[in-house]
């Protein structure tokens, strides 16, 4: 037989596009349309319904950027359509390539009841199936004219991401507003042909099954009268029934399809628009669940459910019913799908606390899985946080985006820094927006790296990012793929059902140890510095507010601000979403975040002040409140007392050749006439910190124009060109006293200016550097370099509840790919017996490199660079423009414990207050290796004190915790403050609790206060 394969396949495509799809709606009549544009921000539904509308017509322009237009559509079903299925086709000017990324709408009945959403891939509203004829239809359509930010030509700077610069020109034109007859047979034929055509394309050319399908498709096309598709569609379908009924092979890969609509809580749209996106998607999915008995839909992010509950209770009621029916699945158990690299220890824990508690309280559902399909890499401390929250599985997809190295597993056990292992799955379909396309399903089976020992994978199915969810077409395709020869088997299942099967079939899954580093989007550790500073500052203020409020509540009867802390935590957690904290959202999102962080800071400062006043009284004694987890200048952790500053007086002298020398008996710092640190001598160890011939605190600037994903990416070639900022406008001696000495440095470069204060304080083994940058560069990358005279093959970077080690060399492509990485409060580099820490109060991105001197002693040095600022132009053309402040410090002679302590110190500066006298700590721990991350009252209002701590040095630790109150009882709990046997054995003796911790182990203790009610 002659090979006519290409001819038949091309015929199929043309007939589908030009004859069959256009026959879907064979008859139509226009609807009457009127419009009202809401002034400013979106209005309540009642206001939109009651507004006075003006007639408009198809073809009219509508929709200024970010505006809301309420369309009223009215029509009558023709009598002659009786017995037919009728739908409204409402095309607002959609581009089918952009579901979730352009205009969208929610359709309401005249009484305000939401019906369903319309978007580029979902333009229909069902009138009846069948209709009687003569029905009057009226709908109110709340249409959001969200502008297209990420266009077909992506990453071009655009003013559309800020309402102040977006303009008022309409972005869309009404394309179709009709009532139409929906031909169900034609629609089913389209699904048949699409599934078989896509299956054919994935089968080997020499496979008999491919030719069976090809011949059946050819016969179906022969059966269609191209001038009367509607009358011949059933005959065409009859030619396909046999090939559609041929069952899958016994060895076929199994795919658990999970309805999904990954909705970014903010990204190319503001938070307020996400509230509406969630309502639109949830409306569609609850309606689809009613129509499709096998369909299962999963939605993560408790915040999005909370938005529904607050803003669209009528939609939320439908969601709650679907959840109760087991069809709408709350997934993941986190407040939002957060970034996991940058949130601090407590914040990462609270993502699960607030997320899981919401699902438990609202739905009685407890999640066993963490659900993070789109997060930009995963910190090494996450597995034990997941386990401590009562979960055991993790799903993500994003690692498939890595540029250089293909991850070796799709199903595996992920081991964190403390040894905890979490069963983890990466869907081999390589998308969290699966459309049930044949190429996706075939790719999942071919791509699955654990073939031969496992056969299950998961496919999150539905339009996402901007929402939309699963469509009736995807469900129809899945129905045909349930048992189809040549295809994997597709079954709708809940995430938990998938994970249970996958874990049972693969008990000896391979283990991956350490962080899941995404070899992409590395610049998200730096972009939008004010957002990152706001996050870090908020985390620290929350720690202080909880600590002092709990202490004041127990010691002085001060009212504990349960509601305020709960609300503020949720606000901070929301802004850790993986496109807000990473700095990859439009200008609107980040400007709003700055204002939010200012409000959060003011409120937390008020809570802290009120608690400290209640504790310290109204006297005039000068006191210091120490909220850091270590004793500082004689003030115990969590105590209020008088400072005892010890050590030699600080001296400042002129340096030969220009500049200044600062000494305090522990360190001798030389700052040259360029304002650079050319020597940092540890006087105790007689050890130089700065690499020979090098200069520390060297600001360096690079060109920064990645190949794509501007705010997200920095490409390795940025290092090819560097400019050292060595010219100084001024190097002057600032304030000098016995307690501290400061050198002030000012520099200008490009259109920007930097002012720095380098301070050596009495009794301290660190040089504090405060940097203020008035930044007005474009597509540049600013770093602060510290070349250290240390030979190190690895370095430590703080992560949640501990630290991880990364190599300083690039022996393999895996190591070379980590040219920009994340650290929290410190980076630590050491040789045996002596090390250096670089600590910070607001940065995350950094790089560490090795250099070998070609002359002299040929020794090797290690350079640590903090990433300070970038200036990408997409999606926010003004990224990072303006004034920024950073604090970081160089700590020579630091062991890992010193790095931990100095990291907390710089982030939790002492608070100077006045009062009547000292206040003892509520909680004291006798081992510096055991770091307390939270002291608070139990969330249930019982009055119990909850303490979370962990081993922070990476070794074993024995610790004794002593309470500042009469201790009635102590139990270990999970993160949700529920008693558990998973923690270490504890021994209580009076007001003390003894325990032994493994390296990096997290422990949560619930302590009952004598004389108060307790539920523990």
GROMACS .gro file of C-alpha atoms in nm, residues 390-727:
model
  338
  390UNK     CA    1   0.179   1.622   5.970
  391UNK     CA    2   0.228   1.571   5.594
  392UNK     CA    3   0.437   1.313   5.413
  393UNK     CA    4   0.430   1.380   5.036
  394UNK     CA    5   0.545   1.658   4.803
  395UNK     CA    6   0.449   1.743   4.446
  396UNK     CA    7   0.626   1.991   4.223
  397UNK     CA    8   0.689   2.031   3.853
  398UNK     CA    9   0.920   2.331   3.824
  399UNK     CA   10   1.249   2.143   3.849
  400UNK     CA   11   1.184   2.022   3.493
  401UNK     CA   12   1.263   2.381   3.387
  402UNK     CA   13   1.630   2.345   3.487
  403UNK     CA   14   1.854   2.466   3.206
  404UNK     CA   15   2.154   2.238   3.236
  405UNK     CA   16   2.102   1.913   3.426
  406UNK     CA   17   1.801   1.685   3.393
  407UNK     CA   18   1.685   1.565   3.732
  408UNK     CA   19   1.735   1.186   3.745
  409UNK     CA   20   1.402   1.086   3.903
  410UNK     CA   21   1.033   1.160   3.880
  411UNK     CA   22   0.941   0.965   4.192
  412UNK     CA   23   1.188   0.956   4.481
  413UNK     CA   24   1.243   1.024   4.848
  414UNK     CA   25   1.381   1.366   4.927
  415UNK     CA   26   1.610   1.388   5.228
  416UNK     CA   27   1.653   1.718   5.412
  417UNK     CA   28   1.932   1.854   5.629
  418UNK     CA   29   1.821   1.661   5.938
  419UNK     CA   30   1.773   1.327   5.759
  420UNK     CA   31   1.395   1.348   5.721
  421UNK     CA   32   1.273   1.191   5.397
  422UNK     CA   33   0.959   1.291   5.208
  423UNK     CA   34   0.808   1.087   4.925
  424UNK     CA   35   0.820   1.324   4.628
  425UNK     CA   36   0.682   1.327   4.275
  426UNK     CA   37   0.766   1.540   3.973
  427UNK     CA   38   0.494   1.489   3.707
  428UNK     CA   39   0.672   1.372   3.392
  429UNK     CA   40   0.409   1.549   3.183
  430UNK     CA   41   0.635   1.851   3.252
  431UNK     CA   42   0.354   2.101   3.296
  432UNK     CA   43   0.111   2.203   3.567
  433UNK     CA   44  -0.127   2.318   3.290
  434UNK     CA   45  -0.188   1.986   3.117
  435UNK     CA   46  -0.459   2.003   2.848
  436UNK     CA   47  -0.491   1.628   2.790
  437UNK     CA   48  -0.322   1.676   2.454
  438UNK     CA   49  -0.185   1.360   2.299
  439UNK     CA   50   0.169   1.496   2.290
  440UNK     CA   51   0.152   1.570   2.665
  441UNK     CA   52   0.019   1.227   2.758
  442UNK     CA   53   0.271   1.046   2.537
  443UNK     CA   54   0.552   1.264   2.671
  444UNK     CA   55   0.460   1.173   3.028
  445UNK     CA   56   0.499   0.802   2.953
  446UNK     CA   57   0.820   0.838   2.751
  447UNK     CA   58   0.973   1.087   2.991
  448UNK     CA   59   0.901   0.896   3.313
  449UNK     CA   60   1.245   0.815   3.450
  450UNK     CA   61   1.137   0.541   3.687
  451UNK     CA   62   1.004   0.300   3.425
  452UNK     CA   63   1.047  -0.066   3.510
  453UNK     CA   64   1.007  -0.013   3.884
  454UNK     CA   65   0.711   0.227   3.887
  455UNK     CA   66   0.427   0.303   3.648
  456UNK     CA   67   0.217   0.583   3.801
  457UNK     CA   68   0.244   0.956   3.743
  458UNK     CA   69   0.022   1.256   3.799
  459UNK     CA   70  -0.100   1.519   3.552
  460UNK     CA   71  -0.238   1.849   3.690
  461UNK     CA   72  -0.499   1.922   3.425
  462UNK     CA   73  -0.640   2.264   3.346
  463UNK     CA   74  -0.550   2.617   3.242
  464UNK     CA   75  -0.346   2.786   3.510
  465UNK     CA   76  -0.118   3.074   3.609
  466UNK     CA   77  -0.403   3.317   3.554
  467UNK     CA   78  -0.662   3.053   3.633
  468UNK     CA   79  -0.941   2.910   3.426
  469UNK     CA   80  -0.911   2.547   3.526
  470UNK     CA   81  -1.022   2.233   3.352
  471UNK     CA   82  -1.253   2.252   3.050
  472UNK     CA   83  -1.523   2.019   2.925
  473UNK     CA   84  -1.296   1.942   2.630
  474UNK     CA   85  -1.019   1.817   2.860
  475UNK     CA   86  -1.265   1.594   3.042
  476UNK     CA   87  -1.392   1.456   2.712
  477UNK     CA   88  -1.038   1.374   2.606
  478UNK     CA   89  -0.962   1.206   2.939
  479UNK     CA   90  -1.276   0.995   2.898
  480UNK     CA   91  -1.144   0.864   2.565
  481UNK     CA   92  -0.799   0.803   2.715
  482UNK     CA   93  -0.931   0.601   3.007
  483UNK     CA   94  -0.850   0.279   2.825
  484UNK     CA   95  -0.719   0.345   2.474
  485UNK     CA   96  -0.475   0.128   2.280
  486UNK     CA   97  -0.145   0.312   2.224
  487UNK     CA   98  -0.198   0.560   2.505
  488UNK     CA   99  -0.128   0.568   2.877
  489UNK     CA  100  -0.434   0.500   3.091
  490UNK     CA  101  -0.586   0.821   3.230
  491UNK     CA  102  -0.806   0.819   3.540
  492UNK     CA  103  -0.937   1.113   3.744
  493UNK     CA  104  -0.804   1.077   4.099
  494UNK     CA  105  -0.743   1.283   4.409
  495UNK     CA  106  -0.379   1.366   4.487
  496UNK     CA  107  -0.389   1.142   4.795
  497UNK     CA  108  -0.511   0.848   4.588
  498UNK     CA  109  -0.225   0.893   4.347
  499UNK     CA  110   0.038   0.923   4.619
  500UNK     CA  111  -0.088   0.618   4.805
  501UNK     CA  112  -0.063   0.404   4.490
  502UNK     CA  113   0.273   0.549   4.385
  503UNK     CA  114   0.430   0.495   4.726
  504UNK     CA  115   0.291   0.144   4.759
  505UNK     CA  116   0.434   0.035   4.423
  506UNK     CA  117   0.775   0.195   4.482
  507UNK     CA  118   0.873   0.132   4.845
  508UNK     CA  119   1.244   0.146   4.762
  509UNK     CA  120   1.233   0.475   4.573
  510UNK     CA  121   1.576   0.635   4.529
  511UNK     CA  122   1.691   0.912   4.763
  512UNK     CA  123   1.798   1.266   4.674
  513UNK     CA  124   1.986   1.446   4.951
  514UNK     CA  125   1.993   1.824   4.994
  515UNK     CA  126   1.827   2.116   4.825
  516UNK     CA  127   1.625   2.082   4.507
  517UNK     CA  128   1.802   2.363   4.324
  518UNK     CA  129   1.628   2.509   4.020
  519UNK     CA  130   1.883   2.587   3.752
  520UNK     CA  131   1.682   2.888   3.642
  521UNK     CA  132   1.520   3.197   3.797
  522UNK     CA  133   1.824   3.257   4.018
  523UNK     CA  134   1.776   3.634   4.010
  524UNK     CA  135   1.453   3.602   4.207
  525UNK     CA  136   1.682   3.596   4.511
  526UNK     CA  137   1.762   3.965   4.445
  527UNK     CA  138   1.494   4.137   4.232
  528UNK     CA  139   1.270   4.391   4.411
  529UNK     CA  140   1.493   4.448   4.711
  530UNK     CA  141   1.230   4.645   4.904
  531UNK     CA  142   0.991   4.350   4.892
  532UNK     CA  143   1.262   4.125   5.029
  533UNK     CA  144   1.357   4.369   5.301
  534UNK     CA  145   0.992   4.407   5.396
  535UNK     CA  146   0.959   4.032   5.428
  536UNK     CA  147   1.267   3.986   5.645
  537UNK     CA  148   1.181   4.282   5.866
  538UNK     CA  149   0.823   4.158   5.908
  539UNK     CA  150   0.942   3.810   6.008
  540UNK     CA  151   1.168   3.953   6.276
  541UNK     CA  152   0.904   4.191   6.410
  542UNK     CA  153   0.657   3.903   6.434
  543UNK     CA  154   0.908   3.707   6.637
  544UNK     CA  155   0.948   4.000   6.873
  545UNK     CA  156   0.576   4.068   6.896
  546UNK     CA  157   0.501   3.707   6.990
  547UNK     CA  158   0.789   3.682   7.236
  548UNK     CA  159   0.716   4.002   7.428
  549UNK     CA  160   0.339   3.960   7.412
  550UNK     CA  161   0.364   3.606   7.553
  551UNK     CA  162   0.606   3.717   7.822
  552UNK     CA  163   0.381   4.008   7.917
  553UNK     CA  164   0.071   3.787   7.916
  554UNK     CA  165   0.221   3.530   8.155
  555UNK     CA  166   0.423   3.768   8.373
  556UNK     CA  167   0.193   4.071   8.384
  557UNK     CA  168  -0.151   3.958   8.267
  558UNK     CA  169  -0.122   4.167   7.952
  559UNK     CA  170  -0.389   4.073   7.690
  560UNK     CA  171  -0.234   3.853   7.423
  561UNK     CA  172  -0.317   3.989   7.071
  562UNK     CA  173  -0.434   3.661   6.919
  563UNK     CA  174  -0.645   3.810   6.641
  564UNK     CA  175  -0.395   4.077   6.540
  565UNK     CA  176  -0.104   3.832   6.522
  566UNK     CA  177  -0.312   3.581   6.326
  567UNK     CA  178  -0.414   3.847   6.073
  568UNK     CA  179  -0.061   3.989   6.037
  569UNK     CA  180   0.095   3.646   5.995
  570UNK     CA  181  -0.148   3.571   5.713
  571UNK     CA  182  -0.062   3.901   5.545
  572UNK     CA  183   0.310   3.826   5.559
  573UNK     CA  184   0.257   3.469   5.440
  574UNK     CA  185   0.051   3.592   5.146
  575UNK     CA  186   0.338   3.815   5.036
  576UNK     CA  187   0.572   3.514   5.036
  577UNK     CA  188   0.383   3.384   4.734
  578UNK     CA  189   0.624   3.266   4.467
  579UNK     CA  190   0.581   3.568   4.241
  580UNK     CA  191   0.569   3.836   4.512
  581UNK     CA  192   0.864   3.768   4.741
  582UNK     CA  193   1.079   3.660   4.442
  583UNK     CA  194   1.024   4.002   4.282
  584UNK     CA  195   0.872   3.874   3.957
  585UNK     CA  196   0.539   4.058   3.958
  586UNK     CA  197   0.420   4.377   3.795
  587UNK     CA  198   0.489   4.718   3.949
  588UNK     CA  199   0.140   4.736   4.101
  589UNK     CA  200   0.205   4.429   4.315
  590UNK     CA  201   0.538   4.547   4.451
  591UNK     CA  202   0.434   4.905   4.521
  592UNK     CA  203   0.135   4.769   4.708
  593UNK     CA  204   0.361   4.527   4.897
  594UNK     CA  205   0.582   4.815   5.012
  595UNK     CA  206   0.283   4.995   5.156
  596UNK     CA  207   0.158   4.676   5.320
  597UNK     CA  208   0.493   4.608   5.485
  598UNK     CA  209   0.496   4.963   5.623
  599UNK     CA  210   0.153   4.909   5.774
  600UNK     CA  211   0.256   4.571   5.916
  601UNK     CA  212   0.570   4.720   6.071
  602UNK     CA  213   0.378   5.003   6.236
  603UNK     CA  214   0.121   4.767   6.385
  604UNK     CA  215   0.383   4.521   6.511
  605UNK     CA  216   0.586   4.804   6.663
  606UNK     CA  217   0.275   4.908   6.855
  607UNK     CA  218   0.223   4.552   6.982
  608UNK     CA  219   0.586   4.524   7.087
  609UNK     CA  220   0.581   4.862   7.260
  610UNK     CA  221   0.264   4.779   7.451
  611UNK     CA  222   0.402   4.446   7.571
  612UNK     CA  223   0.738   4.591   7.678
  613UNK     CA  224   0.565   4.874   7.860
  614UNK     CA  225   0.353   4.621   8.047
  615UNK     CA  226   0.668   4.430   8.139
  616UNK     CA  227   0.913   4.707   8.222
  617UNK     CA  228   0.677   4.952   8.388
  618UNK     CA  229   0.694   5.330   8.378
  619UNK     CA  230   1.030   5.396   8.546
  620UNK     CA  231   1.323   5.583   8.394
  621UNK     CA  232   1.594   5.317   8.423
  622UNK     CA  233   1.775   5.262   8.092
  623UNK     CA  234   1.718   4.903   7.984
  624UNK     CA  235   1.774   4.682   7.681
  625UNK     CA  236   1.526   4.422   7.554
  626UNK     CA  237   1.701   4.131   7.386
  627UNK     CA  238   1.476   3.934   7.150
  628UNK     CA  239   1.765   3.742   6.991
  629UNK     CA  240   1.805   3.376   7.094
  630UNK     CA  241   2.148   3.432   7.254
  631UNK     CA  242   2.278   3.640   7.543
  632UNK     CA  243   2.395   3.983   7.428
  633UNK     CA  244   2.612   4.220   7.633
  634UNK     CA  245   2.503   4.048   7.951
  635UNK     CA  246   2.132   4.052   7.865
  636UNK     CA  247   1.989   3.701   7.841
  637UNK     CA  248   1.781   3.591   7.545
  638UNK     CA  249   1.423   3.707   7.593
  639UNK     CA  250   1.514   3.927   7.888
  640UNK     CA  251   1.501   4.298   7.968
  641UNK     CA  252   1.803   4.421   8.163
  642UNK     CA  253   2.086   4.670   8.190
  643UNK     CA  254   2.358   4.626   7.931
  644UNK     CA  255   2.710   4.539   8.041
  645UNK     CA  256   2.944   4.641   7.760
  646UNK     CA  257   3.288   4.496   7.804
  647UNK     CA  258   3.611   4.505   7.609
  648UNK     CA  259   3.884   4.748   7.519
  649UNK     CA  260   3.795   5.096   7.404
  650UNK     CA  261   3.776   5.144   7.029
  651UNK     CA  262   4.054   5.348   6.871
  652UNK     CA  263   4.065   5.520   6.533
  653UNK     CA  264   4.389   5.635   6.371
  654UNK     CA  265   4.503   5.766   6.037
  655UNK     CA  266   4.639   5.499   5.809
  656UNK     CA  267   4.972   5.543   5.634
  657UNK     CA  268   4.899   5.609   5.267
  658UNK     CA  269   4.549   5.733   5.341
  659UNK     CA  270   4.240   5.602   5.510
  660UNK     CA  271   4.193   5.488   5.868
  661UNK     CA  272   4.273   5.206   6.111
  662UNK     CA  273   4.013   5.094   6.365
  663UNK     CA  274   4.100   4.866   6.659
  664UNK     CA  275   3.911   4.728   6.959
  665UNK     CA  276   4.156   4.474   7.102
  666UNK     CA  277   3.989   4.193   6.910
  667UNK     CA  278   4.005   4.316   6.550
  668UNK     CA  279   4.226   4.557   6.362
  669UNK     CA  280   4.050   4.696   6.052
  670UNK     CA  281   4.232   4.892   5.781
  671UNK     CA  282   4.024   5.103   5.544
  672UNK     CA  283   4.225   5.263   5.265
  673UNK     CA  284   4.174   5.597   5.091
  674UNK     CA  285   3.932   5.429   4.849
  675UNK     CA  286   3.707   5.334   5.140
  676UNK     CA  287   3.786   4.963   5.091
  677UNK     CA  288   3.875   4.716   5.367
  678UNK     CA  289   4.228   4.605   5.285
  679UNK     CA  290   4.292   4.430   5.616
  680UNK     CA  291   4.077   4.272   5.886
  681UNK     CA  292   4.315   4.118   6.135
  682UNK     CA  293   4.189   3.878   6.401
  683UNK     CA  294   4.418   3.985   6.686
  684UNK     CA  295   4.341   3.680   6.901
  685UNK     CA  296   4.424   3.427   6.629
  686UNK     CA  297   4.683   3.657   6.460
  687UNK     CA  298   4.505   3.576   6.135
  688UNK     CA  299   4.434   3.803   5.837
  689UNK     CA  300   4.087   3.786   5.689
  690UNK     CA  301   4.125   3.970   5.358
  691UNK     CA  302   4.294   3.785   5.072
  692UNK     CA  303   4.644   3.912   4.990
  693UNK     CA  304   4.622   4.204   4.751
  694UNK     CA  305   4.244   4.203   4.781
  695UNK     CA  306   3.993   4.451   4.915
  696UNK     CA  307   3.674   4.367   5.100
  697UNK     CA  308   3.345   4.553   5.085
  698UNK     CA  309   3.426   4.604   4.719
  699UNK     CA  310   3.113   4.704   4.529
  700UNK     CA  311   3.105   4.555   4.181
  701UNK     CA  312   2.863   4.615   3.897
  702UNK     CA  313   2.785   4.385   3.604
  703UNK     CA  314   2.575   4.422   3.290
  704UNK     CA  315   2.262   4.214   3.342
  705UNK     CA  316   2.052   4.130   3.037
  706UNK     CA  317   1.944   3.764   3.050
  707UNK     CA  318   1.822   3.586   2.742
  708UNK     CA  319   1.467   3.581   2.878
  709UNK     CA  320   1.266   3.607   3.202
  710UNK     CA  321   1.427   3.939   3.295
  711UNK     CA  322   1.315   3.975   3.659
  712UNK     CA  323   1.362   3.601   3.717
  713UNK     CA  324   1.693   3.517   3.553
  714UNK     CA  325   2.058   3.601   3.568
  715UNK     CA  326   2.262   3.412   3.311
  716UNK     CA  327   2.617   3.294   3.378
  717UNK     CA  328   2.765   3.524   3.114
  718UNK     CA  329   2.690   3.826   3.333
  719UNK     CA  330   3.025   3.760   3.503
  720UNK     CA  331   3.220   3.815   3.183
  721UNK     CA  332   3.218   4.191   3.238
  722UNK     CA  333   3.265   4.356   3.576
  723UNK     CA  334   3.342   4.708   3.696
  724UNK     CA  335   3.497   4.756   4.040
  725UNK     CA  336   3.361   5.067   4.210
  726UNK     CA  337   3.683   5.194   4.366
  727UNK     CA  338   3.653   5.570   4.316
   0.00000   0.00000   0.00000
